Amino acid sequence: MVVTRVAASYVQLLYEFLEGEGVDAERVLGLPPSPQEHFVSMSVWQAMLAKVQALDGRPALGLRIAEKISPRHFGVVGYAALACDTLADALLRLERYHASVYDANLAQLQITPKGVCIEWGVSRGRPGALVDETAIASLVQLARDITGRYWPITEVAFVNPRPDDVTCYEDFFGCAVRFDQPRTRLVIAAEFLALPVRKTDPALLADLDRQAQELLARVSAVPASVEAWRRSLVPLIREGRATLAELSALHHTSPRSLQRRLAEHGMTFQSLLDDTRFQLARNYLLESSLDLVEMALLLGYSEQSAFTRAFRHWTGMAPAQWRRQQLSQPQAQAA
């Protein structure tokens, strides 16, 4: 039996929806996921939505929940989407790391004559209308939010039965919505893919950068200039712009001058970048609940496998193996 999950940050959206409706969310749903929980099982998520539906009683609950979505509810994946230049880039990033937020049925993205098509099959089960509608509407709302404007979807289809009234669905998506289809399907017109992404969640970006910089500050002392370069690398790393030219520009110097100053400390740009990534990776593994996909994103790697290869080069171990070994040491010493 396949066990599927949703991200705890995504579940938090339901609590905020209820509070916005003037309902005591904890009374209805119990305590929210703890900061240490990264995932909530799909069965728990289904039960939560069912409780809210029974309490609310109105149609299209998933659409109304989705209207409250923001990048932070998608965790590091939402954060990564904000670092993209265009909607097309953000959708590709969301597809690649989809499973770190919602792994019921994995998304498949393809180019069609109508535009970009994102499809979800049923190979891992049918979570139900509430789960599907909340997920698809949340993705659409996020895409509209990060581009800063409403735009109609070209095509929407659900595997679930047709509800009595589809008016609210057509109003939300801006197109005809089909039900009882073999696959859940979303088509976005090509004309919207070039829309620039607004960097409109500075609190999320600042919080993650602050955490990264605090982790670096706890590493053994280094000269002030090296510490300044490390701190400047944090946003460059997460945005995939960690190059000598970009770092030089931030410090108002030429690449050649920065290379010379690095050499005075016995370093190269690559060694500075590798050391910064390594220090961040070690601390993320020991002091956070991030999974490896999220760590790879924060460290500027395009794929988890690239992060794993780099970490194995640094330590001789895969990240998960290193984490288990480090976390078991205090227990072993206590025994």
Coordinates of C-alpha atoms in Angstrom, one line a residue, residues 270-271 273-275 277-278 281-282 285 301 304-322:
Q270 CA 35.3 27.9 -5.5
S271 CA 36.8 26.9 -2.2
L273 CA 31.6 28.6 -2.2
D274 CA 32.2 24.9 -1.3
D275 CA 33.0 25.7 2.3
R277 CA 27.7 25.3 1.2
F278 CA 29.3 22.6 3.4
A281 CA 24.6 21.7 4.7
R282 CA 26.0 20.4 8.0
L285 CA 21.2 18.3 8.6
Y301 CA 21.6 22.7 -6.5
Q304 CA 19.0 16.4 -4.9
S305 CA 21.4 14.0 -6.6
A306 CA 23.9 16.9 -7.2
F307 CA 23.8 17.8 -3.5
T308 CA 24.3 14.2 -2.6
R309 CA 27.4 13.9 -4.8
A310 CA 28.9 17.1 -3.4
F311 CA 28.3 16.1 0.2
R312 CA 29.8 12.6 -0.5
H313 CA 32.8 14.4 -1.9
W314 CA 33.1 16.5 1.3
T315 CA 32.6 13.8 3.9
G316 CA 32.8 10.4 2.1
M317 CA 29.1 9.8 3.1
A318 CA 25.7 10.5 1.7
P319 CA 23.8 13.3 3.6
A320 CA 21.2 11.0 5.2
Q321 CA 24.0 8.6 6.4
W322 CA 26.0 11.5 7.8

